[in-house]
């Protein structure tokens, strides 16, 4: 209930200004151009980055958590509301104007009703972002399930972490399904033309009265306020999770350790040694060169500025360790994203089967992904990498699938008629024509992976993630935690600008 209260409070405050700003951005091209860079910047930042500056002003506690959640959750509502307003056909607006509607009447009677579904989707995304942020805000002493998960992960108590994580998932699914269904509920009732539409408002009114009566009783009588039972189901779930963890560690450790060591020793360690053992100026020059080649001279300038500031933070070695883990995780994300994305893009049946699972995976907060892999691989940086891959791969798969599906069928048919087999069609036609989607998938994969860096610090990821967690939990390390947070921001900006510039060049 603490988690739900924090989430809904933050969402209500966020929507009070996010929806009006979204409407303004949808109506005004100038305002849309002004606000878009800020929204891009805000959505690029990993979740925890919002916590550090607010704790300096509002101190550690629920107030900072709510404010950080409001700021983090607002951009999706602004962006999606603006998109909904802009998606209303111009002919409809012109028809309303020709009938003498004022600007306010056109907005209230035409634009908002026709953009209702899109606006509700923005509300849905705001709720999901707020729930993810509330769990991360446990780092600054926010009450709720996030604190339980964080403490359990730090003590390697998989059972307790799984139980609390399951509660977070259930809450996320309920909030997601309720808001998604609300966009079509009224329309379905009208189409049915039946009794539900007639009794809908009286039922809602009587439900509201019942809620008020129950609240009064719970504040007046002890029997109405007491929680029924001692939560033994949660204890059973935690014990079962501990038993499964023990069994997995006893019986699967050979397989999991071999897989972990193969990736760590064969890919991660050599790349990390290359970045951390080479002279900083050489690595910096290589990064700037990559920025220029992939994204152009503007990306090169941005990369040069970010590299200079990274050197200034004093956490260069930790930043390079985090960079190595992020790049390795992103490579794995794109391998899986391309494989499953092409499969989904080429098969409607596979798309119908996989998409609900991918949607459900995107609903879950980052904390939840750590629990099963902690049981399988223990507290190592590989656990954080695998969790980051699983967290980021759904969005990469969906973007790749949409890109492959967008390739014109006539082009595929022409390649088939020319004698190309399936592999040649995929590698010579569909993937090259979906390059912009692949670049966008890489961009989103990087950002999602980077957002797991701090969460991974709870399970042995080390480097910048550990620096941030230690900075928030130990007052004497607060300065280093802020420096590490700034370093992660710089890495995120550098990655985002390079990949976005590459996507624009690909489209051009």
PDB file of C-alpha atoms in Angstrom, residues 225-434:
ATOM      1  CA  UNK A 225      -8.977  -1.643   9.953  1.00  0.00           C
ATOM      2  CA  UNK A 226      -7.205  -4.851  10.951  1.00  0.00           C
ATOM      3  CA  UNK A 227      -5.408  -6.794   8.244  1.00  0.00           C
ATOM      4  CA  UNK A 228      -6.994 -10.273   7.883  1.00  0.00           C
ATOM      5  CA  UNK A 229      -4.374 -12.906   8.562  1.00  0.00           C
ATOM      6  CA  UNK A 230      -0.635 -12.835   9.094  1.00  0.00           C
ATOM      7  CA  UNK A 231       0.448 -13.169   5.461  1.00  0.00           C
ATOM      8  CA  UNK A 232       1.415 -16.845   5.618  1.00  0.00           C
ATOM      9  CA  UNK A 233       1.055 -17.153   1.845  1.00  0.00           C
ATOM     10  CA  UNK A 234       3.998 -14.790   1.409  1.00  0.00           C
ATOM     11  CA  UNK A 235       6.060 -16.881   3.809  1.00  0.00           C
ATOM     12  CA  UNK A 236       5.272 -20.013   1.820  1.00  0.00           C
ATOM     13  CA  UNK A 237       6.235 -18.268  -1.425  1.00  0.00           C
ATOM     14  CA  UNK A 238       9.513 -17.047   0.068  1.00  0.00           C
ATOM     15  CA  UNK A 239      10.331 -20.507   1.420  1.00  0.00           C
ATOM     16  CA  UNK A 240       9.519 -22.104  -1.932  1.00  0.00           C
ATOM     17  CA  UNK A 241      11.766 -19.594  -3.708  1.00  0.00           C
ATOM     18  CA  UNK A 242      14.594 -20.354  -1.278  1.00  0.00           C
ATOM     19  CA  UNK A 243      14.126 -24.075  -1.896  1.00  0.00           C
ATOM     20  CA  UNK A 244      14.221 -23.612  -5.667  1.00  0.00           C
ATOM     21  CA  UNK A 245      17.315 -21.430  -5.307  1.00  0.00           C
ATOM     22  CA  UNK A 246      19.086 -24.068  -3.240  1.00  0.00           C
ATOM     23  CA  UNK A 247      18.147 -26.798  -5.716  1.00  0.00           C
ATOM     24  CA  UNK A 248      19.326 -24.697  -8.673  1.00  0.00           C
ATOM     25  CA  UNK A 249      22.637 -23.911  -7.021  1.00  0.00           C
ATOM     26  CA  UNK A 250      23.198 -27.567  -6.095  1.00  0.00           C
ATOM     27  CA  UNK A 251      22.158 -29.123  -9.413  1.00  0.00           C
ATOM     28  CA  UNK A 252      22.650 -26.478 -12.093  1.00  0.00           C
ATOM     29  CA  UNK A 253      25.811 -24.782 -10.862  1.00  0.00           C
ATOM     30  CA  UNK A 254      27.962 -26.690 -13.348  1.00  0.00           C
ATOM     31  CA  UNK A 255      25.982 -25.432 -16.332  1.00  0.00           C
ATOM     32  CA  UNK A 256      25.411 -21.893 -15.060  1.00  0.00           C
ATOM     33  CA  UNK A 257      29.015 -21.433 -13.922  1.00  0.00           C
ATOM     34  CA  UNK A 258      30.333 -22.696 -17.281  1.00  0.00           C
ATOM     35  CA  UNK A 259      28.081 -20.273 -19.160  1.00  0.00           C
ATOM     36  CA  UNK A 260      29.018 -17.405 -16.839  1.00  0.00           C
ATOM     37  CA  UNK A 261      32.740 -18.102 -17.113  1.00  0.00           C
ATOM     38  CA  UNK A 262      32.603 -18.440 -20.912  1.00  0.00           C
ATOM     39  CA  UNK A 263      31.019 -14.997 -21.354  1.00  0.00           C
ATOM     40  CA  UNK A 264      33.073 -13.373 -18.593  1.00  0.00           C
ATOM     41  CA  UNK A 265      36.487 -14.755 -19.574  1.00  0.00           C
ATOM     42  CA  UNK A 266      35.931 -14.901 -23.316  1.00  0.00           C
ATOM     43  CA  UNK A 267      34.254 -11.560 -23.913  1.00  0.00           C
ATOM     44  CA  UNK A 268      33.905  -9.292 -20.892  1.00  0.00           C
ATOM     45  CA  UNK A 269      37.340  -9.514 -19.245  1.00  0.00           C
ATOM     46  CA  UNK A 270      39.403  -8.946 -22.430  1.00  0.00           C
ATOM     47  CA  UNK A 271      37.269  -5.965 -23.460  1.00  0.00           C
ATOM     48  CA  UNK A 272      37.327  -4.510 -19.961  1.00  0.00           C
ATOM     49  CA  UNK A 273      41.123  -4.900 -19.762  1.00  0.00           C
ATOM     50  CA  UNK A 274      41.470  -3.143 -23.107  1.00  0.00           C
ATOM     51  CA  UNK A 275      39.496  -0.138 -21.845  1.00  0.00           C
ATOM     52  CA  UNK A 276      40.880   0.095 -18.310  1.00  0.00           C
ATOM     53  CA  UNK A 277      44.547  -0.738 -19.017  1.00  0.00           C
ATOM     54  CA  UNK A 278      44.962   1.490 -22.085  1.00  0.00           C
ATOM     55  CA  UNK A 279      45.940   5.164 -21.640  1.00  0.00           C
ATOM     56  CA  UNK A 280      42.873   7.297 -20.983  1.00  0.00           C
ATOM     57  CA  UNK A 281      43.688   9.672 -23.827  1.00  0.00           C
ATOM     58  CA  UNK A 282      43.910   6.797 -26.307  1.00  0.00           C
ATOM     59  CA  UNK A 283      40.539   5.378 -25.233  1.00  0.00           C
ATOM     60  CA  UNK A 284      39.038   8.862 -25.316  1.00  0.00           C
ATOM     61  CA  UNK A 285      40.371   9.483 -28.822  1.00  0.00           C
ATOM     62  CA  UNK A 286      38.948   6.133 -29.964  1.00  0.00           C
ATOM     63  CA  UNK A 287      35.534   7.019 -28.538  1.00  0.00           C
ATOM     64  CA  UNK A 288      35.576  10.410 -30.273  1.00  0.00           C
ATOM     65  CA  UNK A 289      36.597   8.731 -33.522  1.00  0.00           C
ATOM     66  CA  UNK A 290      33.722   6.257 -33.232  1.00  0.00           C
ATOM     67  CA  UNK A 291      31.353   9.143 -32.566  1.00  0.00           C
ATOM     68  CA  UNK A 292      32.515  10.972 -35.725  1.00  0.00           C
ATOM     69  CA  UNK A 293      32.418   7.894 -37.965  1.00  0.00           C
ATOM     70  CA  UNK A 294      29.059   6.588 -36.747  1.00  0.00           C
ATOM     71  CA  UNK A 295      27.156   9.788 -35.977  1.00  0.00           C
ATOM     72  CA  UNK A 296      28.965  12.650 -37.685  1.00  0.00           C
ATOM     73  CA  UNK A 297      30.992  15.610 -36.469  1.00  0.00           C
ATOM     74  CA  UNK A 298      28.315  16.853 -34.066  1.00  0.00           C
ATOM     75  CA  UNK A 299      28.262  13.499 -32.307  1.00  0.00           C
ATOM     76  CA  UNK A 300      32.052  13.646 -32.237  1.00  0.00           C
ATOM     77  CA  UNK A 301      31.951  17.004 -30.448  1.00  0.00           C
ATOM     78  CA  UNK A 302      29.379  15.700 -27.947  1.00  0.00           C
ATOM     79  CA  UNK A 303      31.520  12.619 -27.337  1.00  0.00           C
ATOM     80  CA  UNK A 304      34.639  14.751 -26.819  1.00  0.00           C
ATOM     81  CA  UNK A 305      32.810  16.896 -24.230  1.00  0.00           C
ATOM     82  CA  UNK A 306      31.495  13.796 -22.437  1.00  0.00           C
ATOM     83  CA  UNK A 307      34.961  12.189 -22.398  1.00  0.00           C
ATOM     84  CA  UNK A 308      36.482  15.353 -20.943  1.00  0.00           C
ATOM     85  CA  UNK A 309      33.856  15.508 -18.208  1.00  0.00           C
ATOM     86  CA  UNK A 310      34.327  11.789 -17.478  1.00  0.00           C
ATOM     87  CA  UNK A 311      38.001  12.425 -16.882  1.00  0.00           C
ATOM     88  CA  UNK A 312      37.046  15.308 -14.599  1.00  0.00           C
ATOM     89  CA  UNK A 313      34.767  13.146 -12.424  1.00  0.00           C
ATOM     90  CA  UNK A 314      37.752  11.138 -11.189  1.00  0.00           C
ATOM     91  CA  UNK A 315      36.018   7.782 -11.748  1.00  0.00           C
ATOM     92  CA  UNK A 316      37.491   7.016 -15.189  1.00  0.00           C
ATOM     93  CA  UNK A 317      38.436   3.417 -14.371  1.00  0.00           C
ATOM     94  CA  UNK A 318      34.973   2.607 -12.983  1.00  0.00           C
ATOM     95  CA  UNK A 319      33.390   4.362 -15.973  1.00  0.00           C
ATOM     96  CA  UNK A 320      35.369   2.174 -18.387  1.00  0.00           C
ATOM     97  CA  UNK A 321      34.385  -0.955 -16.455  1.00  0.00           C
ATOM     98  CA  UNK A 322      30.750   0.096 -16.722  1.00  0.00           C
ATOM     99  CA  UNK A 323      31.250   0.919 -20.415  1.00  0.00           C
ATOM    100  CA  UNK A 324      32.622  -2.565 -21.061  1.00  0.00           C
ATOM    101  CA  UNK A 325      29.686  -4.245 -19.304  1.00  0.00           C
ATOM    102  CA  UNK A 326      27.199  -2.011 -21.124  1.00  0.00           C
ATOM    103  CA  UNK A 327      28.664  -2.699 -24.566  1.00  0.00           C
ATOM    104  CA  UNK A 328      28.812  -6.468 -23.974  1.00  0.00           C
ATOM    105  CA  UNK A 329      25.220  -6.501 -22.723  1.00  0.00           C
ATOM    106  CA  UNK A 330      24.071  -4.400 -25.690  1.00  0.00           C
ATOM    107  CA  UNK A 331      25.764  -6.753 -28.166  1.00  0.00           C
ATOM    108  CA  UNK A 332      23.913  -9.678 -26.583  1.00  0.00           C
ATOM    109  CA  UNK A 333      20.663  -7.664 -26.654  1.00  0.00           C
ATOM    110  CA  UNK A 334      21.019  -6.976 -30.380  1.00  0.00           C
ATOM    111  CA  UNK A 335      21.909 -10.592 -31.204  1.00  0.00           C
ATOM    112  CA  UNK A 336      18.702 -11.740 -29.493  1.00  0.00           C
ATOM    113  CA  UNK A 337      16.739  -8.733 -30.742  1.00  0.00           C
ATOM    114  CA  UNK A 338      17.614  -9.365 -34.383  1.00  0.00           C
ATOM    115  CA  UNK A 339      17.046 -13.119 -34.150  1.00  0.00           C
ATOM    116  CA  UNK A 340      13.613 -12.928 -32.535  1.00  0.00           C
ATOM    117  CA  UNK A 341      12.673  -9.626 -34.202  1.00  0.00           C
ATOM    118  CA  UNK A 342      13.181 -11.079 -37.691  1.00  0.00           C
ATOM    119  CA  UNK A 343      11.203 -14.162 -36.662  1.00  0.00           C
ATOM    120  CA  UNK A 344       8.337 -11.980 -35.405  1.00  0.00           C
ATOM    121  CA  UNK A 345       8.493  -9.648 -38.396  1.00  0.00           C
ATOM    122  CA  UNK A 346       8.222 -12.528 -40.862  1.00  0.00           C
ATOM    123  CA  UNK A 347       5.543 -14.542 -39.047  1.00  0.00           C
ATOM    124  CA  UNK A 348       2.205 -13.135 -37.861  1.00  0.00           C
ATOM    125  CA  UNK A 349       1.628 -16.215 -35.697  1.00  0.00           C
ATOM    126  CA  UNK A 350       4.953 -15.805 -33.886  1.00  0.00           C
ATOM    127  CA  UNK A 351       4.131 -12.131 -33.376  1.00  0.00           C
ATOM    128  CA  UNK A 352       0.791 -13.007 -31.759  1.00  0.00           C
ATOM    129  CA  UNK A 353       2.483 -15.536 -29.496  1.00  0.00           C
ATOM    130  CA  UNK A 354       5.493 -13.457 -28.420  1.00  0.00           C
ATOM    131  CA  UNK A 355       4.097  -9.929 -28.215  1.00  0.00           C
ATOM    132  CA  UNK A 356       1.964 -10.447 -25.057  1.00  0.00           C
ATOM    133  CA  UNK A 357       5.029 -11.893 -23.297  1.00  0.00           C
ATOM    134  CA  UNK A 358       7.167  -8.944 -24.401  1.00  0.00           C
ATOM    135  CA  UNK A 359       4.486  -6.480 -23.254  1.00  0.00           C
ATOM    136  CA  UNK A 360       4.342  -8.174 -19.847  1.00  0.00           C
ATOM    137  CA  UNK A 361       8.155  -8.106 -19.596  1.00  0.00           C
ATOM    138  CA  UNK A 362       8.186  -4.352 -20.199  1.00  0.00           C
ATOM    139  CA  UNK A 363       5.690  -3.828 -17.380  1.00  0.00           C
ATOM    140  CA  UNK A 364       8.017  -5.253 -14.717  1.00  0.00           C
ATOM    141  CA  UNK A 365      10.319  -2.835 -12.836  1.00  0.00           C
ATOM    142  CA  UNK A 366      14.101  -3.371 -13.160  1.00  0.00           C
ATOM    143  CA  UNK A 367      14.498  -4.688  -9.601  1.00  0.00           C
ATOM    144  CA  UNK A 368      12.433  -7.753 -10.400  1.00  0.00           C
ATOM    145  CA  UNK A 369      14.824  -9.034 -13.070  1.00  0.00           C
ATOM    146  CA  UNK A 370      17.673  -9.454 -10.614  1.00  0.00           C
ATOM    147  CA  UNK A 371      15.963 -12.024  -8.390  1.00  0.00           C
ATOM    148  CA  UNK A 372      15.936 -15.168 -10.601  1.00  0.00           C
ATOM    149  CA  UNK A 373      19.438 -14.542 -11.950  1.00  0.00           C
ATOM    150  CA  UNK A 374      20.764 -13.962  -8.447  1.00  0.00           C
ATOM    151  CA  UNK A 375      19.519 -17.464  -7.667  1.00  0.00           C
ATOM    152  CA  UNK A 376      21.191 -18.930 -10.769  1.00  0.00           C
ATOM    153  CA  UNK A 377      24.512 -17.079 -10.940  1.00  0.00           C
ATOM    154  CA  UNK A 378      25.070 -15.666  -7.468  1.00  0.00           C
ATOM    155  CA  UNK A 379      26.192 -12.112  -6.665  1.00  0.00           C
ATOM    156  CA  UNK A 380      28.469 -11.342  -9.630  1.00  0.00           C
ATOM    157  CA  UNK A 381      28.654  -8.724 -12.346  1.00  0.00           C
ATOM    158  CA  UNK A 382      27.502 -11.393 -14.797  1.00  0.00           C
ATOM    159  CA  UNK A 383      24.181 -11.495 -12.896  1.00  0.00           C
ATOM    160  CA  UNK A 384      23.747  -7.789 -13.550  1.00  0.00           C
ATOM    161  CA  UNK A 385      24.641  -8.209 -17.245  1.00  0.00           C
ATOM    162  CA  UNK A 386      22.140 -11.043 -17.779  1.00  0.00           C
ATOM    163  CA  UNK A 387      19.426  -9.089 -15.949  1.00  0.00           C
ATOM    164  CA  UNK A 388      20.170  -6.048 -18.120  1.00  0.00           C
ATOM    165  CA  UNK A 389      19.948  -8.156 -21.276  1.00  0.00           C
ATOM    166  CA  UNK A 390      16.586  -9.641 -20.293  1.00  0.00           C
ATOM    167  CA  UNK A 391      15.322  -6.180 -19.283  1.00  0.00           C
ATOM    168  CA  UNK A 392      16.379  -4.529 -22.565  1.00  0.00           C
ATOM    169  CA  UNK A 393      15.734  -7.247 -25.132  1.00  0.00           C
ATOM    170  CA  UNK A 394      11.892  -6.920 -25.344  1.00  0.00           C
ATOM    171  CA  UNK A 395      12.046  -3.372 -26.709  1.00  0.00           C
ATOM    172  CA  UNK A 396      14.829  -4.327 -29.161  1.00  0.00           C
ATOM    173  CA  UNK A 397      12.805  -7.294 -30.429  1.00  0.00           C
ATOM    174  CA  UNK A 398       9.644  -5.218 -30.939  1.00  0.00           C
ATOM    175  CA  UNK A 399      11.422  -2.383 -32.769  1.00  0.00           C
ATOM    176  CA  UNK A 400      13.298  -4.830 -35.020  1.00  0.00           C
ATOM    177  CA  UNK A 401      10.096  -6.751 -35.782  1.00  0.00           C
ATOM    178  CA  UNK A 402       8.281  -3.543 -36.731  1.00  0.00           C
ATOM    179  CA  UNK A 403      11.177  -2.536 -38.975  1.00  0.00           C
ATOM    180  CA  UNK A 404      11.235  -5.898 -40.772  1.00  0.00           C
ATOM    181  CA  UNK A 405       7.468  -5.853 -41.162  1.00  0.00           C
ATOM    182  CA  UNK A 406       7.621  -2.359 -42.680  1.00  0.00           C
ATOM    183  CA  UNK A 407       9.706  -3.603 -45.645  1.00  0.00           C
ATOM    184  CA  UNK A 408       7.333  -3.516 -48.677  1.00  0.00           C
ATOM    185  CA  UNK A 409       5.972  -6.905 -49.643  1.00  0.00           C
ATOM    186  CA  UNK A 410       6.578  -6.105 -53.303  1.00  0.00           C
ATOM    187  CA  UNK A 411      10.309  -5.844 -52.610  1.00  0.00           C
ATOM    188  CA  UNK A 412      10.336  -9.218 -50.852  1.00  0.00           C
ATOM    189  CA  UNK A 413       8.318 -10.751 -53.692  1.00  0.00           C
ATOM    190  CA  UNK A 414      10.751  -9.338 -56.255  1.00  0.00           C
ATOM    191  CA  UNK A 415      13.690 -10.884 -54.385  1.00  0.00           C
ATOM    192  CA  UNK A 416      11.848 -14.210 -54.209  1.00  0.00           C
ATOM    193  CA  UNK A 417      11.136 -14.067 -57.927  1.00  0.00           C
ATOM    194  CA  UNK A 418      14.832 -13.409 -58.550  1.00  0.00           C
ATOM    195  CA  UNK A 419      15.641 -16.749 -56.890  1.00  0.00           C
ATOM    196  CA  UNK A 420      16.738 -15.589 -53.434  1.00  0.00           C
ATOM    197  CA  UNK A 421      16.335 -18.072 -50.594  1.00  0.00           C
ATOM    198  CA  UNK A 422      15.058 -17.166 -47.120  1.00  0.00           C
ATOM    199  CA  UNK A 423      18.509 -16.389 -45.699  1.00  0.00           C
ATOM    200  CA  UNK A 424      19.368 -14.133 -48.637  1.00  0.00           C
ATOM    201  CA  UNK A 425      16.051 -12.298 -48.361  1.00  0.00           C
ATOM    202  CA  UNK A 426      16.691 -11.631 -44.661  1.00  0.00           C
ATOM    203  CA  UNK A 427      20.341 -10.567 -44.981  1.00  0.00           C
ATOM    204  CA  UNK A 428      20.250  -8.846 -48.374  1.00  0.00           C
ATOM    205  CA  UNK A 429      16.797  -7.243 -48.374  1.00  0.00           C
ATOM    206  CA  UNK A 430      14.911  -7.030 -45.083  1.00  0.00           C
ATOM    207  CA  UNK A 431      17.720  -6.206 -42.635  1.00  0.00           C
ATOM    208  CA  UNK A 432      19.409  -3.622 -44.926  1.00  0.00           C
ATOM    209  CA  UNK A 433      16.050  -1.911 -45.521  1.00  0.00           C
ATOM    210  CA  UNK A 434      15.341  -1.961 -41.774  1.00  0.00           C
TER     211      UNK A 434
END
